[in-house]
Amino acid sequence: DLVKQIFGVPDTLLSGTKSYVKCTAKTDAPTATPNACSGIDSGDASVFLMNSDPPDQVLYFTLADIPASVDKLYMTDQAWSGSAFVGDESVLEFTIPENGLGAGTSFGYGGNAPLADNWEQIGTQPFDLGTGGDQIFLFCINADGKPHFINGFNYNGAWATRNLPPANYGKNSSALPESLEFKGSVAIPHHDNCVYTGPQEGFKATLNKEFKNPDNYMCADDQRYEIKGLTETVSGATLATTVFGYGSVVVTAVVTTTTLLLLSALSSS
């Protein structure tokens, strides 16, 4: 009775259902049921190595399981305006293996990167990372057909302001998607090639912070970082225990004087 005194007689929404129209919030219709992509968290895969000096190469390291039900991942160097991709740069499509990607798995594009053959170019524009700086986004597609961002890697300094005129972003700058504000992204001063050298052992939340810290990357303009000795011993369940901090596996990354990246797993009982 007090409610009626204050707000009046409620409106009839459906037969047998009453409420106040002015109190109901509008939602976009239809709203799709979340798919497997929606269950992937920002930062569940992060860039471990990037070479923009030709030939392009990007290596990702997973901090959580990415199930096969997600089906496809996408990578692009297109700019994000804050609400949409802008420009005409390439998009690559990655088919997730039938067993999925376990936490601690390495996968990547180019050269001898693991699962490099699982990528397919979409459209006619070739994938070409800018040596003058660029951004790389990894995402899947949610049930509403929109990008669900997993990682953003910027090697051209600070992220640009959101919602600028599209032409302002050009090919070498981008706004940061809001979902990557606190984890799943890093902005590094411009260098052609970079490799992550920070901690690789710990809880997922801790490692997310480490991958977001630009001080944890070694970069160069006059040398590439090549993958050497990357085997099944540093993927899947072996590293999953390291990622979540439950095991005694220690993963080391050492760049030698010959600029070869050595990845090895050392297990202690």
Coordinates of C-alpha atoms in Angstrom, one line a residue:
D1 CA 0.0 0.0 0.0
L2 CA 2.8 2.4 0.8
V3 CA 4.4 1.7 -2.6
K4 CA 1.1 2.5 -4.3
Q5 CA 0.9 5.7 -2.3
I6 CA 4.3 6.8 -3.5
F7 CA 4.4 5.4 -7.1
G8 CA 0.8 4.9 -8.0
V9 CA -0.8 1.8 -9.4
P10 CA 1.7 -0.6 -11.1
D11 CA 1.7 -1.2 -14.8
T12 CA 0.7 -4.5 -16.3
L13 CA 3.8 -5.9 -18.2
L14 CA 2.4 -9.4 -19.0
S15 CA -0.7 -11.2 -17.9
G16 CA -0.4 -11.7 -14.2
T17 CA 2.8 -9.6 -14.0
K18 CA 2.9 -6.1 -12.8
S19 CA 5.7 -3.6 -12.3
Y20 CA 6.5 0.1 -13.0
V21 CA 7.7 0.7 -16.5
K22 CA 9.8 3.7 -15.4
C23 CA 11.7 1.3 -13.0
T24 CA 12.7 -1.2 -15.7
A25 CA 16.1 -0.9 -17.4
K26 CA 16.3 -1.3 -21.1
T27 CA 18.5 -4.1 -22.5
D28 CA 19.6 -4.7 -26.1
A29 CA 17.4 -7.4 -27.6
P30 CA 18.0 -10.1 -28.3
T31 CA 20.7 -10.9 -25.8
A32 CA 22.4 -14.1 -26.8
T33 CA 23.2 -16.9 -24.3
P34 CA 26.9 -16.7 -23.4
N35 CA 29.1 -19.1 -25.4
A36 CA 32.4 -20.8 -24.5
C37 CA 34.3 -17.7 -25.6
S38 CA 32.6 -15.7 -22.8
G39 CA 34.2 -17.9 -20.2
I40 CA 37.7 -16.9 -21.2
D41 CA 39.2 -14.2 -19.0
S42 CA 41.3 -11.3 -20.1
G43 CA 44.9 -12.3 -19.6
D44 CA 44.3 -16.0 -20.0
A45 CA 47.0 -15.9 -22.8
S46 CA 49.8 -13.3 -23.0
V47 CA 52.5 -12.4 -25.5
F48 CA 55.7 -14.1 -24.6
L49 CA 57.7 -13.2 -27.7
M50 CA 57.2 -10.8 -30.6
N51 CA 59.4 -10.2 -33.7
S52 CA 58.2 -7.4 -36.0
D53 CA 61.4 -7.6 -38.0
P54 CA 60.5 -9.9 -40.9
P55 CA 59.5 -12.6 -40.8
D56 CA 56.8 -11.7 -38.2
Q57 CA 56.4 -14.0 -35.2
V58 CA 54.2 -13.9 -32.1
L59 CA 54.4 -16.5 -29.3
Y60 CA 51.6 -16.7 -26.7
F61 CA 51.8 -18.3 -23.3
T62 CA 48.5 -19.5 -21.7
L63 CA 47.8 -18.8 -18.0
A64 CA 44.5 -20.8 -18.0
D65 CA 42.9 -23.6 -19.9
I66 CA 41.3 -22.5 -23.2
P67 CA 38.9 -25.3 -24.1
A68 CA 38.4 -26.7 -27.7
S69 CA 34.7 -25.6 -27.4
V70 CA 35.9 -22.0 -28.0
D71 CA 36.8 -23.2 -31.4
K72 CA 38.5 -20.1 -32.9
L73 CA 40.9 -17.4 -31.6
Y74 CA 41.7 -14.3 -33.7
M75 CA 44.8 -12.1 -33.8
T76 CA 45.0 -8.7 -35.5
D77 CA 47.1 -5.6 -35.6
Q78 CA 44.1 -3.4 -36.4
A79 CA 43.5 -0.4 -34.1
W80 CA 40.6 -0.4 -31.6
S81 CA 38.7 2.8 -31.3
G82 CA 37.0 2.0 -28.0
S83 CA 33.9 0.6 -29.7
A84 CA 35.1 -1.1 -32.9
F85 CA 38.1 -2.1 -35.0
V86 CA 39.2 0.6 -37.5
G87 CA 41.4 0.3 -40.5
D88 CA 42.0 -2.4 -43.0
E89 CA 44.8 -4.4 -41.5
S90 CA 44.8 -8.2 -41.4
V91 CA 43.0 -10.6 -39.2
L92 CA 44.3 -14.2 -38.6
E93 CA 42.1 -17.0 -37.4
F94 CA 43.5 -19.8 -35.1
T95 CA 41.8 -23.2 -34.8
I96 CA 42.1 -24.5 -31.3
P97 CA 43.3 -28.1 -31.2
E98 CA 40.7 -30.8 -30.4
N99 CA 42.2 -31.2 -26.9
G100 CA 42.1 -27.5 -26.3
L101 CA 45.0 -25.4 -25.0
G102 CA 46.0 -26.3 -21.4
A103 CA 47.3 -23.8 -19.0
G104 CA 51.0 -23.3 -19.6
T105 CA 50.8 -24.1 -23.3
S106 CA 52.8 -22.1 -25.8
F107 CA 51.3 -21.5 -29.2
G108 CA 52.1 -18.9 -31.8
Y109 CA 52.3 -17.5 -35.3
G110 CA 55.2 -17.6 -37.7
G111 CA 58.3 -19.7 -38.1
N112 CA 58.8 -22.6 -35.7
A113 CA 56.2 -21.4 -33.2
P114 CA 54.1 -24.2 -31.8
L115 CA 50.8 -24.7 -33.7
A116 CA 51.9 -22.2 -36.3
D117 CA 50.0 -24.2 -39.0
N118 CA 46.7 -23.6 -37.2
W119 CA 46.5 -20.0 -38.4
E120 CA 44.6 -18.9 -41.5
Q121 CA 44.5 -15.4 -43.0
I122 CA 41.0 -13.8 -43.3
G123 CA 40.6 -11.6 -46.3
T124 CA 43.3 -10.5 -48.7
Q125 CA 45.3 -8.2 -46.5
P126 CA 48.5 -10.0 -45.3
F127 CA 49.5 -9.9 -41.7
D128 CA 52.4 -7.5 -41.3
L129 CA 53.5 -6.1 -38.0
G130 CA 54.8 -2.5 -38.2
T131 CA 58.5 -2.1 -37.4
G132 CA 57.7 1.5 -36.4
G133 CA 55.5 0.2 -33.6
D134 CA 52.1 -1.5 -33.6
Q135 CA 49.5 -3.3 -31.5
I136 CA 48.5 -6.9 -31.4
F137 CA 45.1 -8.1 -30.1
L138 CA 44.1 -11.7 -29.3
F139 CA 40.3 -12.3 -29.0
C140 CA 37.5 -14.7 -29.5
I141 CA 33.9 -14.0 -30.7
N142 CA 31.2 -14.0 -28.1
A143 CA 27.6 -15.1 -28.7
D144 CA 26.6 -11.5 -29.8
G145 CA 29.2 -11.6 -32.5
K146 CA 31.5 -9.1 -30.8
P147 CA 35.2 -9.4 -29.9
H148 CA 35.9 -10.8 -26.5
F149 CA 39.4 -9.6 -25.8
I150 CA 42.0 -11.9 -24.2
N151 CA 45.2 -9.9 -24.7
G152 CA 46.5 -6.6 -26.0
F153 CA 50.2 -6.0 -26.7
N154 CA 51.4 -2.5 -27.6
Y155 CA 55.0 -1.9 -28.6
N156 CA 54.6 1.7 -29.6
G157 CA 54.4 3.4 -26.2
A158 CA 51.3 4.5 -24.5
W159 CA 47.8 3.5 -25.6
A160 CA 45.9 6.2 -27.5
T161 CA 42.7 7.9 -26.2
R162 CA 39.5 6.1 -26.8
N163 CA 36.8 7.4 -29.2
L164 CA 39.0 9.5 -31.4
P165 CA 38.1 9.9 -35.1
P166 CA 39.2 6.7 -36.8
A167 CA 41.8 8.4 -39.0
N168 CA 43.6 9.6 -35.8
Y169 CA 44.7 6.0 -35.0
G170 CA 46.5 5.3 -38.3
K171 CA 48.2 1.9 -38.5
N172 CA 50.5 2.2 -35.5
S173 CA 48.4 3.3 -32.6
S174 CA 45.2 2.1 -30.8
A175 CA 43.0 2.6 -27.8
L176 CA 43.0 0.0 -25.1
P177 CA 39.8 -2.0 -24.8
E178 CA 38.2 -1.4 -21.5
S179 CA 38.1 -5.1 -20.6
L180 CA 41.9 -5.1 -20.7
E181 CA 42.4 -2.1 -18.5
F182 CA 43.5 -4.0 -15.4
K183 CA 44.9 -7.3 -16.8
G184 CA 45.7 -8.8 -20.1
S185 CA 47.6 -5.9 -21.7
V186 CA 51.0 -4.2 -21.7
A187 CA 52.3 -1.1 -23.4
I188 CA 56.0 -1.0 -24.1
P189 CA 58.2 1.8 -25.6
H190 CA 58.8 1.2 -29.2
H191 CA 61.3 -1.6 -30.2
D192 CA 61.1 -4.0 -33.1
N193 CA 61.4 -7.2 -31.2
C194 CA 60.6 -8.2 -27.6
V195 CA 60.6 -11.2 -25.3
Y196 CA 59.2 -11.6 -21.8
T197 CA 61.9 -12.2 -19.2
G198 CA 59.8 -11.8 -16.0
P199 CA 58.7 -14.5 -13.5
Q200 CA 57.1 -17.7 -15.0
E201 CA 56.2 -19.4 -11.8
G202 CA 53.3 -18.4 -9.5
F203 CA 49.6 -18.0 -9.2
K204 CA 47.6 -16.8 -12.2
A205 CA 46.8 -13.5 -10.7
T206 CA 50.4 -12.8 -9.9
L207 CA 51.6 -13.7 -13.4
N208 CA 48.9 -11.5 -14.9
K209 CA 50.5 -8.6 -13.1
E210 CA 54.0 -9.6 -14.3
F211 CA 52.9 -9.9 -17.9
K212 CA 51.4 -6.4 -17.6
N213 CA 54.7 -4.9 -16.3
P214 CA 56.7 -3.4 -19.3
D215 CA 59.9 -3.8 -17.2
N216 CA 59.6 -7.5 -17.6
Y217 CA 60.3 -7.4 -21.3
M218 CA 63.7 -7.3 -23.1
C219 CA 63.5 -5.6 -26.4
A220 CA 65.9 -4.8 -29.3
D221 CA 65.9 -3.2 -32.7
D222 CA 68.9 -4.9 -34.2
Q223 CA 68.3 -8.5 -33.4
R224 CA 65.5 -11.0 -33.4
Y225 CA 64.6 -13.4 -30.6
E226 CA 64.4 -16.9 -31.9
I227 CA 62.7 -20.0 -30.3
K228 CA 65.0 -22.9 -29.6
G229 CA 64.3 -26.1 -27.8
L230 CA 60.6 -25.6 -27.3
T231 CA 59.2 -29.1 -26.8
E232 CA 56.2 -30.9 -25.2
T233 CA 58.1 -30.9 -21.9
V234 CA 57.3 -27.2 -21.5
S235 CA 53.6 -27.4 -22.4
G236 CA 50.4 -28.8 -21.1
A237 CA 50.1 -30.2 -17.6
T238 CA 53.8 -29.8 -16.9
L239 CA 53.6 -26.1 -16.9
A240 CA 50.0 -25.9 -15.7
T241 CA 51.3 -26.7 -12.2
T242 CA 53.8 -23.8 -12.5
V243 CA 51.1 -21.4 -13.7
F244 CA 48.9 -22.0 -10.7
G245 CA 51.7 -22.3 -8.2
Y246 CA 51.0 -25.9 -7.0
G247 CA 54.0 -27.7 -8.3
S248 CA 57.8 -27.7 -8.1
V249 CA 58.4 -27.1 -11.8
V250 CA 60.7 -24.2 -12.6
V251 CA 60.7 -22.7 -16.1
T252 CA 63.7 -20.6 -17.2
A253 CA 64.0 -18.3 -20.1
V254 CA 67.6 -17.3 -21.1
V255 CA 68.7 -15.2 -24.0
T256 CA 72.1 -16.2 -25.1
T257 CA 74.8 -14.1 -26.8
T258 CA 73.6 -15.6 -30.1
T259 CA 70.1 -14.3 -29.4
L260 CA 68.6 -17.7 -29.2
L261 CA 65.7 -18.1 -26.7
L262 CA 66.2 -21.2 -24.7
L263 CA 63.1 -22.5 -22.9
S264 CA 63.6 -25.4 -20.5
A265 CA 61.7 -27.1 -17.7
L266 CA 63.7 -28.2 -14.6
S267 CA 61.7 -30.5 -12.3
S268 CA 62.7 -31.0 -8.7
S269 CA 61.3 -33.7 -6.4

